[in-house]
Tab-separated table of N, CA and C in Angstrom:
chain	number	residue	atom	x	y	z
S	1	MET	N	33.328	22.287	2.333
S	1	MET	CA	34.483	22.610	3.137
S	1	MET	C	34.426	21.974	4.532
S	2	PRO	N	33.226	21.963	5.189
S	2	PRO	CA	33.171	21.298	6.498
S	2	PRO	C	33.551	19.829	6.419
S	3	GLY	N	33.230	19.176	5.279
S	3	GLY	CA	33.572	17.769	5.123
S	3	GLY	C	35.080	17.559	5.083
S	4	LEU	N	35.795	18.444	4.394
S	4	LEU	CA	37.251	18.357	4.343
S	4	LEU	C	37.862	18.610	5.713
S	5	TYR	N	37.301	19.580	6.416
S	5	TYR	CA	37.768	19.889	7.779
S	5	TYR	C	37.576	18.667	8.678
S	6	PHE	N	36.415	18.042	8.579
S	6	PHE	CA	36.127	16.855	9.377
S	6	PHE	C	37.101	15.724	9.044
S	7	LEU	N	37.322	15.483	7.747
S	7	LEU	CA	38.264	14.433	7.343
S	7	LEU	C	39.680	14.730	7.831
S	8	PHE	N	40.080	15.994	7.806
S	8	PHE	CA	41.401	16.375	8.313
S	8	PHE	C	41.515	16.060	9.802
S	9	VAL	N	40.485	16.435	10.572
S	9	VAL	CA	40.506	16.200	12.023
S	9	VAL	C	40.521	14.701	12.316
S	10	VAL	N	39.718	13.925	11.610
S	10	VAL	CA	39.694	12.472	11.820
S	10	VAL	C	41.042	11.864	11.445
S	11	GLY	N	41.605	12.306	10.322
S	11	GLY	CA	42.917	11.803	9.909
S	11	GLY	C	44.001	12.143	10.909
S	12	LEU	N	43.991	13.362	11.408
S	12	LEU	CA	44.959	13.789	12.417
S	12	LEU	C	44.816	12.958	13.687
S	13	TRP	N	43.564	12.741	14.119
S	13	TRP	CA	43.336	11.948	15.323
S	13	TRP	C	43.767	10.499	15.106
S	14	ALA	N	43.516	9.952	13.914
S	14	ALA	CA	43.934	8.577	13.620
S	14	ALA	C	45.463	8.474	13.674
S	15	TRP	N	46.150	9.440	13.119
S	15	TRP	CA	47.616	9.445	13.145
S	15	TRP	C	48.137	9.514	14.582
S	16	LEU	N	47.552	10.441	15.382
S	16	LEU	CA	47.969	10.565	16.782
S	16	LEU	C	47.644	9.293	17.571
S	17	SER	N	46.489	8.719	17.309
S	17	SER	CA	46.091	7.489	18.001
S	17	SER	C	47.043	6.348	17.682
S	18	LEU	N	47.442	6.239	16.434
S	18	LEU	CA	48.377	5.189	16.046
S	18	LEU	C	49.729	5.400	16.734
S	19	LYS	N	50.222	6.623	16.733
S	19	LYS	CA	51.499	6.924	17.388
S	19	LYS	C	51.428	6.589	18.886
S	20	LEU	N	50.328	6.998	19.539
S	20	LEU	CA	50.160	6.707	20.967
S	20	LEU	C	50.027	5.207	21.220
S	21	ALA	N	49.313	4.508	20.361
S	21	ALA	CA	49.128	3.065	20.525
S	21	ALA	C	50.465	2.335	20.425
S	22	VAL	N	51.287	2.747	19.477
S	22	VAL	CA	52.611	2.139	19.331
S	22	VAL	C	53.460	2.418	20.561
S	23	LYS	N	53.417	3.658	21.035
S	23	LYS	CA	54.208	4.045	22.214
S	23	LYS	C	53.758	3.272	23.461
S	24	ILE	N	52.453	3.173	23.671
S	24	ILE	CA	51.916	2.448	24.830
S	24	ILE	C	52.299	0.969	24.749
S	25	THR	N	52.165	0.379	23.563
S	25	THR	CA	52.475	-1.035	23.382
S	25	THR	C	53.948	-1.317	23.648
S	26	ARG	N	54.813	-0.445	23.209
S	26	ARG	CA	56.249	-0.640	23.452
S	26	ARG	C	56.581	-0.585	24.938
S	27	LYS	N	55.873	0.269	25.680
S	27	LYS	CA	56.113	0.356	27.124
S	27	LYS	C	55.595	-0.874	27.864
S	28	LEU	N	54.477	-1.429	27.383
S	28	LEU	CA	53.842	-2.554	28.080
S	28	LEU	C	54.373	-3.916	27.660
S	29	SER	N	54.745	-4.054	26.414
S	29	SER	CA	55.104	-5.366	25.889
S	29	SER	C	56.548	-5.385	25.412
S	30	ARG	N	57.256	-6.428	25.781
S	30	ARG	CA	58.648	-6.590	25.356
S	30	ARG	C	58.739	-7.470	24.101
S	31	SER	N	57.641	-8.126	23.752
S	31	SER	CA	57.680	-9.033	22.601
S	31	SER	C	57.617	-8.246	21.293
S	32	GLU	N	58.054	-8.894	20.237
S	32	GLU	CA	58.055	-8.261	18.915
S	32	GLU	C	56.659	-8.257	18.308
S	33	ASP	N	55.824	-9.198	18.714
S	33	ASP	CA	54.484	-9.306	18.137
S	33	ASP	C	53.484	-8.491	18.957
S	34	GLY	N	53.550	-7.203	18.788
S	34	GLY	CA	52.632	-6.329	19.521
S	34	GLY	C	51.507	-5.815	18.647
S	35	GLY	N	51.303	-6.442	17.466
S	35	GLY	CA	50.276	-6.001	16.516
S	35	GLY	C	48.881	-5.967	17.109
S	36	PHE	N	48.531	-7.018	17.860
S	36	PHE	CA	47.200	-7.068	18.468
S	36	PHE	C	47.028	-5.943	19.486
S	37	LEU	N	48.054	-5.734	20.320
S	37	LEU	CA	47.969	-4.662	21.318
S	37	LEU	C	47.914	-3.284	20.670
S	38	ILE	N	48.665	-3.097	19.606
S	38	ILE	CA	48.614	-1.813	18.890
S	38	ILE	C	47.210	-1.571	18.354
S	39	LEU	N	46.632	-2.588	17.731
S	39	LEU	CA	45.267	-2.470	17.208
S	39	LEU	C	44.275	-2.190	18.330
S	40	PHE	N	44.410	-2.907	19.439
S	40	PHE	CA	43.515	-2.722	20.588
S	40	PHE	C	43.577	-1.276	21.091
S	41	PHE	N	44.775	-0.773	21.358
S	41	PHE	CA	44.908	0.595	21.868
S	41	PHE	C	44.508	1.633	20.825
S	42	PHE	N	44.784	1.351	19.566
S	42	PHE	CA	44.381	2.258	18.491
S	42	PHE	C	42.860	2.415	18.460
S	43	LEU	N	42.138	1.297	18.526
S	43	LEU	CA	40.669	1.354	18.499
S	43	LEU	C	40.112	2.077	19.726
S	44	ILE	N	40.705	1.821	20.884
S	44	ILE	CA	40.269	2.506	22.109
S	44	ILE	C	40.493	4.013	21.966
S	45	LEU	N	41.655	4.405	21.509
S	45	LEU	CA	41.973	5.828	21.358
S	45	LEU	C	41.108	6.500	20.294
S	46	MET	N	40.774	5.787	19.226
S	46	MET	CA	39.910	6.365	18.187
S	46	MET	C	38.507	6.650	18.724
S	47	ALA	N	38.055	5.869	19.702
S	47	ALA	CA	36.706	6.039	20.247
S	47	ALA	C	36.625	7.150	21.291
S	48	VAL	N	37.749	7.572	21.835
S	48	VAL	CA	37.741	8.563	22.925
S	48	VAL	C	36.985	9.850	22.572
S	49	PRO	N	37.188	10.462	21.394
S	49	PRO	CA	36.485	11.722	21.114
S	49	PRO	C	34.963	11.601	21.046
S	50	VAL	N	34.465	10.417	20.748
S	50	VAL	CA	33.006	10.238	20.679
S	50	VAL	C	32.488	9.355	21.808
S	51	SER	N	33.270	9.182	22.846
S	51	SER	CA	32.855	8.308	23.950
S	51	SER	C	31.607	8.835	24.650
S	52	ASP	N	31.454	10.156	24.737
S	52	ASP	CA	30.234	10.688	25.344
S	52	ASP	C	29.013	10.341	24.501
S	53	GLU	N	29.152	10.350	23.173
S	53	GLU	CA	28.039	9.964	22.311
S	53	GLU	C	27.760	8.464	22.388
S	54	ILE	N	28.791	7.674	22.580
S	54	ILE	CA	28.595	6.223	22.697
S	54	ILE	C	27.789	5.912	23.951
S	55	VAL	N	28.184	6.477	25.087
S	55	VAL	CA	27.450	6.257	26.335
S	55	VAL	C	26.058	6.890	26.246
S	56	GLY	N	25.986	8.121	25.753
S	56	GLY	CA	24.693	8.798	25.601
S	56	GLY	C	23.776	8.071	24.636
S	57	GLY	N	24.360	7.389	23.650
S	57	GLY	CA	23.554	6.612	22.710
S	57	GLY	C	22.813	5.473	23.386
S	58	PHE	N	23.464	4.827	24.359
S	58	PHE	CA	22.785	3.777	25.115
S	58	PHE	C	21.608	4.368	25.901
S	59	GLN	N	21.809	5.534	26.507
S	59	GLN	CA	20.733	6.182	27.253
S	59	GLN	C	19.588	6.575	26.309
S	60	PHE	N	19.949	7.160	25.160
S	60	PHE	CA	18.948	7.604	24.183
S	60	PHE	C	18.133	6.422	23.657
S	61	ARG	N	18.798	5.348	23.251
S	61	ARG	CA	18.083	4.179	22.735
S	61	ARG	C	17.198	3.545	23.798
S	62	SER	N	17.647	3.547	25.054
S	62	SER	CA	16.829	3.005	26.136
S	62	SER	C	15.549	3.823	26.311
S	63	LEU	N	15.691	5.149	26.306
S	63	LEU	CA	14.506	6.015	26.408
S	63	LEU	C	13.557	5.783	25.237
S	64	CYS	N	14.107	5.675	24.041
S	64	CYS	CA	13.282	5.455	22.853
S	64	CYS	C	12.542	4.130	22.921
S	65	ASN	N	13.243	3.075	23.298
S	65	ASN	CA	12.622	1.749	23.360
S	65	ASN	C	11.519	1.687	24.402
S	66	GLN	N	11.690	2.396	25.518
S	66	GLN	CA	10.703	2.349	26.595
S	66	GLN	C	9.524	3.294	26.366
S	67	ASN	N	9.785	4.488	25.824
S	67	ASN	CA	8.758	5.532	25.824
S	67	ASN	C	8.302	6.012	24.457
S	68	ALA	N	9.063	5.784	23.410
S	68	ALA	CA	8.654	6.234	22.083
S	68	ALA	C	7.830	5.144	21.406
S	69	VAL	N	6.743	4.798	22.071
S	69	VAL	CA	5.819	3.772	21.571
S	69	VAL	C	4.397	4.297	21.725
S	70	PHE	N	3.496	3.765	20.923
S	70	PHE	CA	2.096	4.172	20.997
S	70	PHE	C	1.420	3.520	22.196
S	71	HIS	N	0.644	4.325	22.939
S	71	HIS	CA	-0.227	3.838	24.009
S	71	HIS	C	-1.645	4.221	23.597
S	72	PHE	N	-2.482	3.217	23.418
S	72	PHE	CA	-3.834	3.460	22.927
S	72	PHE	C	-4.821	3.496	24.082
S	73	GLY	N	-5.741	4.459	24.031
S	73	GLY	CA	-6.781	4.568	25.048
S	73	GLY	C	-8.079	3.927	24.605
S	74	VAL	N	-8.281	3.795	23.314
S	74	VAL	CA	-9.489	3.186	22.753
S	74	VAL	C	-9.070	2.189	21.686
S	75	SER	N	-9.963	1.295	21.369
S	75	SER	CA	-9.625	0.285	20.361
S	75	SER	C	-10.055	0.699	18.959
S	76	ASN	N	-11.085	1.549	18.868
S	76	ASN	CA	-11.580	1.970	17.553
S	76	ASN	C	-11.153	3.420	17.266
S	77	LEU	N	-9.992	3.582	16.654
S	77	LEU	CA	-9.433	4.904	16.370
S	77	LEU	C	-9.957	5.493	15.064
S	78	GLU	N	-10.257	4.643	14.121
S	78	GLU	CA	-10.593	5.091	12.778
S	78	GLU	C	-11.832	5.982	12.754
S	79	GLY	N	-11.715	7.134	12.071
S	79	GLY	CA	-12.829	8.048	11.884
S	79	GLY	C	-13.063	9.027	13.023
S	80	ARG	N	-12.371	8.911	14.128
S	80	ARG	CA	-12.559	9.835	15.251
S	80	ARG	C	-12.001	11.211	14.918
S	81	THR	N	-12.570	12.222	15.562
S	81	THR	CA	-12.048	13.585	15.460
S	81	THR	C	-11.367	13.884	16.786
S	82	THR	N	-10.091	14.274	16.721
S	82	THR	CA	-9.291	14.427	17.928
S	82	THR	C	-8.709	15.822	18.051
S	83	LYS	N	-8.252	16.116	19.266
S	83	LYS	CA	-7.482	17.326	19.553
S	83	LYS	C	-6.112	16.877	20.038
S	84	LEU	N	-5.095	17.559	19.558
S	84	LEU	CA	-3.724	17.233	19.936
S	84	LEU	C	-3.252	18.163	21.037
S	85	THR	N	-2.645	17.573	22.070
S	85	THR	CA	-1.995	18.333	23.129
S	85	THR	C	-0.544	17.875	23.202
S	86	ILE	N	0.369	18.848	23.224
S	86	ILE	CA	1.792	18.529	23.352
S	86	ILE	C	2.258	19.049	24.704
S	87	SER	N	2.503	18.115	25.612
S	87	SER	CA	2.924	18.514	26.953
S	87	SER	C	3.701	17.365	27.582
S	88	PRO	N	4.892	17.600	28.008
S	88	PRO	CA	5.687	18.810	27.873
S	88	PRO	C	6.202	18.947	26.438
S	89	SER	N	6.672	20.125	26.124
S	89	SER	CA	7.234	20.371	24.805
S	89	SER	C	8.720	20.665	24.954
S	90	ASN	N	9.551	19.828	24.370
S	90	ASN	CA	11.012	19.967	24.428
S	90	ASN	C	11.540	20.073	25.859
S	91	ALA	N	11.100	19.178	26.706
S	91	ALA	CA	11.575	19.132	28.088
S	91	ALA	C	12.922	18.416	28.123
S	92	PHE	N	13.835	18.933	28.909
S	92	PHE	CA	15.176	18.377	29.030
S	92	PHE	C	15.135	17.130	29.907
S	93	VAL	N	15.802	16.079	29.469
S	93	VAL	CA	15.905	14.853	30.254
S	93	VAL	C	17.132	14.988	31.155
S	94	PRO	N	16.949	14.984	32.465
S	94	PRO	CA	18.099	15.163	33.371
S	94	PRO	C	18.969	13.915	33.454
S	95	ARG	N	20.204	14.101	33.931
S	95	ARG	CA	21.157	13.026	34.197
S	95	ARG	C	21.475	12.174	32.967
S	96	THR	N	21.703	12.840	31.838
S	96	THR	CA	22.152	12.133	30.643
S	96	THR	C	23.515	12.688	30.232
S	97	VAL	N	24.308	11.879	29.579
S	97	VAL	CA	25.668	12.257	29.203
S	97	VAL	C	25.656	13.329	28.117
S	98	ILE	N	24.754	13.196	27.147
S	98	ILE	CA	24.601	14.213	26.106
S	98	ILE	C	23.179	14.763	26.212
S	99	PRO	N	22.940	15.985	25.730
S	99	PRO	CA	21.612	16.596	25.884
S	99	PRO	C	20.522	15.835	25.132
S	100	ILE	N	19.462	15.494	25.867
S	100	ILE	CA	18.302	14.816	25.282
S	100	ILE	C	17.053	15.579	25.716
S	101	TRP	N	16.138	15.805	24.765
S	101	TRP	CA	14.867	16.467	25.034
S	101	TRP	C	13.740	15.564	24.583
S	102	TYR	N	12.568	15.745	25.207
S	102	TYR	CA	11.410	14.963	24.779
S	102	TYR	C	10.163	15.819	24.794
S	103	SER	N	9.191	15.379	24.006
S	103	SER	CA	7.872	16.006	23.963
S	103	SER	C	6.829	14.904	24.054
S	104	GLY	N	5.772	15.173	24.816
S	104	GLY	CA	4.685	14.212	24.960
S	104	GLY	C	3.509	14.596	24.080
S	105	TYR	N	3.064	13.692	23.239
S	105	TYR	CA	1.950	13.926	22.328
S	105	TYR	C	0.747	13.120	22.788
S	106	GLU	N	-0.400	13.804	22.890
S	106	GLU	CA	-1.614	13.139	23.339
S	106	GLU	C	-2.771	13.562	22.447
S	107	TYR	N	-3.416	12.590	21.835
S	107	TYR	CA	-4.596	12.829	21.007
S	107	TYR	C	-5.807	12.376	21.803
S	108	ARG	N	-6.752	13.312	22.011
S	108	ARG	CA	-7.990	13.005	22.740
S	108	ARG	C	-9.181	13.240	21.826
S	109	ASP	N	-10.211	12.432	22.018
S	109	ASP	CA	-11.432	12.578	21.242
S	109	ASP	C	-12.021	13.962	21.508
S	110	ALA	N	-12.389	14.680	20.462
S	110	ALA	CA	-12.879	16.060	20.594
S	110	ALA	C	-14.222	16.146	21.306
S	111	THR	N	-15.040	15.120	21.233
S	111	THR	CA	-16.358	15.175	21.875
S	111	THR	C	-16.396	14.499	23.240
S	112	THR	N	-15.750	13.354	23.389
S	112	THR	CA	-15.830	12.607	24.646
S	112	THR	C	-14.614	12.813	25.552
S	113	ASP	N	-13.561	13.405	25.052
S	113	ASP	CA	-12.305	13.642	25.760
S	113	ASP	C	-11.595	12.335	26.155
S	114	GLU	N	-11.955	11.237	25.496
S	114	GLU	CA	-11.262	9.966	25.730
S	114	GLU	C	-9.862	10.029	25.133
S	115	LEU	N	-8.926	9.380	25.797
S	115	LEU	CA	-7.589	9.270	25.239
S	115	LEU	C	-7.649	8.343	24.032
S	116	VAL	N	-7.174	8.839	22.898
S	116	VAL	CA	-7.142	8.021	21.694
S	116	VAL	C	-5.763	7.374	21.566
S	117	VAL	N	-4.709	8.196	21.558
S	117	VAL	CA	-3.351	7.665	21.490
S	117	VAL	C	-2.385	8.661	22.132
S	118	ARG	N	-1.329	8.111	22.754
S	118	ARG	CA	-0.320	8.933	23.426
S	118	ARG	C	1.054	8.344	23.112
S	119	PHE	N	2.058	9.212	22.946
S	119	PHE	CA	3.433	8.756	22.719
S	119	PHE	C	4.394	9.903	22.982
S	120	HIS	N	5.679	9.570	23.010
S	120	HIS	CA	6.742	10.564	23.200
S	120	HIS	C	7.643	10.610	21.975
S	121	LYS	N	8.197	11.796	21.728
S	121	LYS	CA	9.234	11.972	20.718
S	121	LYS	C	10.486	12.449	21.440
S	122	TYR	N	11.629	11.934	21.024
S	122	TYR	CA	12.912	12.300	21.638
S	122	TYR	C	13.836	12.902	20.596
S	123	ARG	N	14.644	13.849	21.049
S	123	ARG	CA	15.638	14.517	20.205
S	123	ARG	C	16.932	14.593	20.996
S	124	VAL	N	18.057	14.366	20.328
S	124	VAL	CA	19.349	14.342	21.011
S	124	VAL	C	20.318	15.263	20.277
S	125	SER	N	21.196	15.855	21.039
S	125	SER	CA	22.258	16.690	20.484
S	125	SER	C	23.570	15.924	20.579
S	126	GLY	N	24.524	16.307	19.749
S	126	GLY	CA	25.811	15.628	19.730
S	126	GLY	C	26.655	15.930	20.950
S	127	GLY	N	27.769	15.248	21.023
S	127	GLY	CA	28.674	15.392	22.149
S	127	GLY	C	29.681	16.512	21.971
S	128	ILE	N	30.741	16.420	22.736
S	128	ILE	CA	31.770	17.463	22.777
S	128	ILE	C	32.448	17.630	21.424
S	129	LEU	N	32.736	16.537	20.724
S	129	LEU	CA	33.470	16.628	19.460
S	129	LEU	C	32.712	17.429	18.415
S	130	ILE	N	31.442	17.139	18.196
S	130	ILE	CA	30.684	17.838	17.161
S	130	ILE	C	30.529	19.314	17.506
S	131	LYS	N	30.404	19.611	18.791
S	131	LYS	CA	30.329	21.018	19.198
S	131	LYS	C	31.671	21.719	18.980
S	132	PHE	N	32.767	21.013	19.276
S	132	PHE	CA	34.104	21.567	19.082
S	132	PHE	C	34.379	21.828	17.605
S	133	LEU	N	33.990	20.891	16.743
S	133	LEU	CA	34.239	21.047	15.314
S	133	LEU	C	33.404	22.176	14.709
S	134	GLY	N	32.181	22.359	15.212
S	134	GLY	CA	31.317	23.423	14.715
S	134	GLY	C	30.889	23.242	13.272
S	135	ILE	N	30.779	22.013	12.804
S	135	ILE	CA	30.428	21.770	11.406
S	135	ILE	C	28.954	21.424	11.211
S	136	SER	N	28.185	21.386	12.279
S	136	SER	CA	26.763	21.042	12.183
S	136	SER	C	25.940	22.135	12.856
S	137	GLU	N	25.027	22.735	12.102
S	137	GLU	CA	24.179	23.786	12.675
S	137	GLU	C	23.303	23.267	13.801
S	138	SER	N	22.845	22.026	13.665
S	138	SER	CA	21.947	21.462	14.670
S	138	SER	C	22.686	20.643	15.720
S	139	ASN	N	24.023	20.585	15.631
S	139	ASN	CA	24.835	19.769	16.539
S	139	ASN	C	24.355	18.319	16.577
S	140	SER	N	23.982	17.793	15.425
S	140	SER	CA	23.541	16.396	15.343
S	140	SER	C	24.681	15.469	15.732
S	141	PRO	N	24.368	14.393	16.440
S	141	PRO	CA	25.421	13.452	16.851
S	141	PRO	C	26.056	12.750	15.656
S	142	LEU	N	27.296	12.349	15.838
S	142	LEU	CA	28.030	11.646	14.786
S	142	LEU	C	27.750	10.156	14.779
S	143	THR	N	27.338	9.590	15.905
S	143	THR	CA	27.274	8.134	16.038
S	143	THR	C	25.865	7.563	16.194
S	144	LEU	N	24.826	8.391	16.175
S	144	LEU	CA	23.473	7.881	16.347
S	144	LEU	C	22.470	8.823	15.697
S	145	PRO	N	21.250	8.347	15.439
S	145	PRO	CA	20.235	9.230	14.868
S	145	PRO	C	19.882	10.335	15.852
S	146	SER	N	19.457	11.485	15.342
S	146	SER	CA	19.215	12.631	16.218
S	146	SER	C	17.808	12.670	16.793
S	147	ARG	N	16.928	11.763	16.390
S	147	ARG	CA	15.572	11.773	16.943
S	147	ARG	C	14.970	10.382	16.869
S	148	CYS	N	13.916	10.193	17.652
S	148	CYS	CA	13.162	8.939	17.567
S	148	CYS	C	11.729	9.196	18.004
S	149	SER	N	10.830	8.499	17.390
S	149	SER	CA	9.420	8.515	17.748
S	149	SER	C	8.786	7.299	17.103
S	150	PRO	N	7.619	6.885	17.577
S	150	PRO	CA	6.982	5.739	16.928
S	150	PRO	C	6.581	6.072	15.489
S	151	GLU	N	6.386	7.359	15.184
S	151	GLU	CA	6.064	7.758	13.813
S	151	GLU	C	7.246	7.531	12.882
S	152	ASP	N	8.458	7.712	13.384
S	152	ASP	CA	9.651	7.491	12.556
S	152	ASP	C	9.695	6.057	12.051
S	153	ASN	N	9.246	5.124	12.877
S	153	ASN	CA	9.270	3.713	12.488
S	153	ASN	C	8.283	3.424	11.357
S	154	ARG	N	7.240	4.235	11.253
S	154	ARG	CA	6.217	4.007	10.239
S	154	ARG	C	6.382	4.927	9.029
S	155	ASN	N	7.244	5.940	9.137
S	155	ASN	CA	7.450	6.931	8.076
S	155	ASN	C	6.146	7.613	7.660
S	156	GLU	N	5.240	7.782	8.590
S	156	GLU	CA	3.976	8.416	8.292
S	156	GLU	C	3.418	9.024	9.571
S	157	HIS	N	2.681	10.119	9.436
S	157	HIS	CA	2.085	10.785	10.590
S	157	HIS	C	1.040	9.880	11.242
S	158	VAL	N	0.923	9.953	12.550
S	158	VAL	CA	0.057	9.057	13.323
S	158	VAL	C	-1.409	9.128	12.875
S	159	SER	N	-1.908	10.311	12.542
S	159	SER	CA	-3.324	10.415	12.159
S	159	SER	C	-3.598	9.713	10.822
S	160	ARG	N	-2.651	9.737	9.902
S	160	ARG	CA	-2.831	9.021	8.626
S	160	ARG	C	-2.697	7.509	8.844
S	161	THR	N	-1.796	7.117	9.736
S	161	THR	CA	-1.599	5.690	9.994
S	161	THR	C	-2.855	5.059	10.557
S	162	PHE	N	-3.478	5.712	11.536
S	162	PHE	CA	-4.634	5.145	12.235
S	162	PHE	C	-5.958	5.720	11.767
S	163	LYS	N	-5.914	6.573	10.748
S	163	LYS	CA	-7.103	7.103	10.064
S	163	LYS	C	-8.080	7.817	10.990
S	164	PHE	N	-7.548	8.809	11.744
S	164	PHE	CA	-8.427	9.698	12.489
S	164	PHE	C	-8.089	11.127	12.122
S	165	ASN	N	-9.002	12.046	12.429
S	165	ASN	CA	-8.838	13.460	12.068
S	165	ASN	C	-8.323	14.246	13.254
S	166	VAL	N	-7.609	15.335	12.964
S	166	VAL	CA	-7.078	16.194	14.013
S	166	VAL	C	-7.616	17.605	13.781
S	167	LEU	N	-8.228	18.191	14.839
S	167	LEU	CA	-8.808	19.536	14.708
S	167	LEU	C	-7.730	20.623	14.665
S	168	ASN	N	-6.754	20.576	15.540
S	168	ASN	CA	-5.784	21.673	15.623
S	168	ASN	C	-4.547	21.398	14.875
């Protein structure tokens, strides 16, 4: 049922966007060939409900590209026994268009306390439209993935990838 509701809302918005695009084009252009302008305004109007997610997506991808990468403290990770510390946990990223949270993961050697590997995981919530529709329990965004981490790129947990053990 939520899928039908979503399709109805998208269809309604597409219809309204087309009507508005035609109206705007008629006011701006006196020529008969206003097809390009209608298409241009239609596409702009269709993007308006998810514009916060579009802008927030650039912020989210930038954070992921810069910080959701592995930082190694030692060169020989294999076979080590480590302790995991998560700090901060689900900290809010300020000054973003849509809500973004991050957690810092740090694996340290259990005996020497050397940094073995460190990285961040990011999670994002959807914009105004998905919250308004109320069709997603997690408010996942419509236009971008809801999380990123270097582990996502490998589809495997970091300790299995680099072959070290975790105590906790």
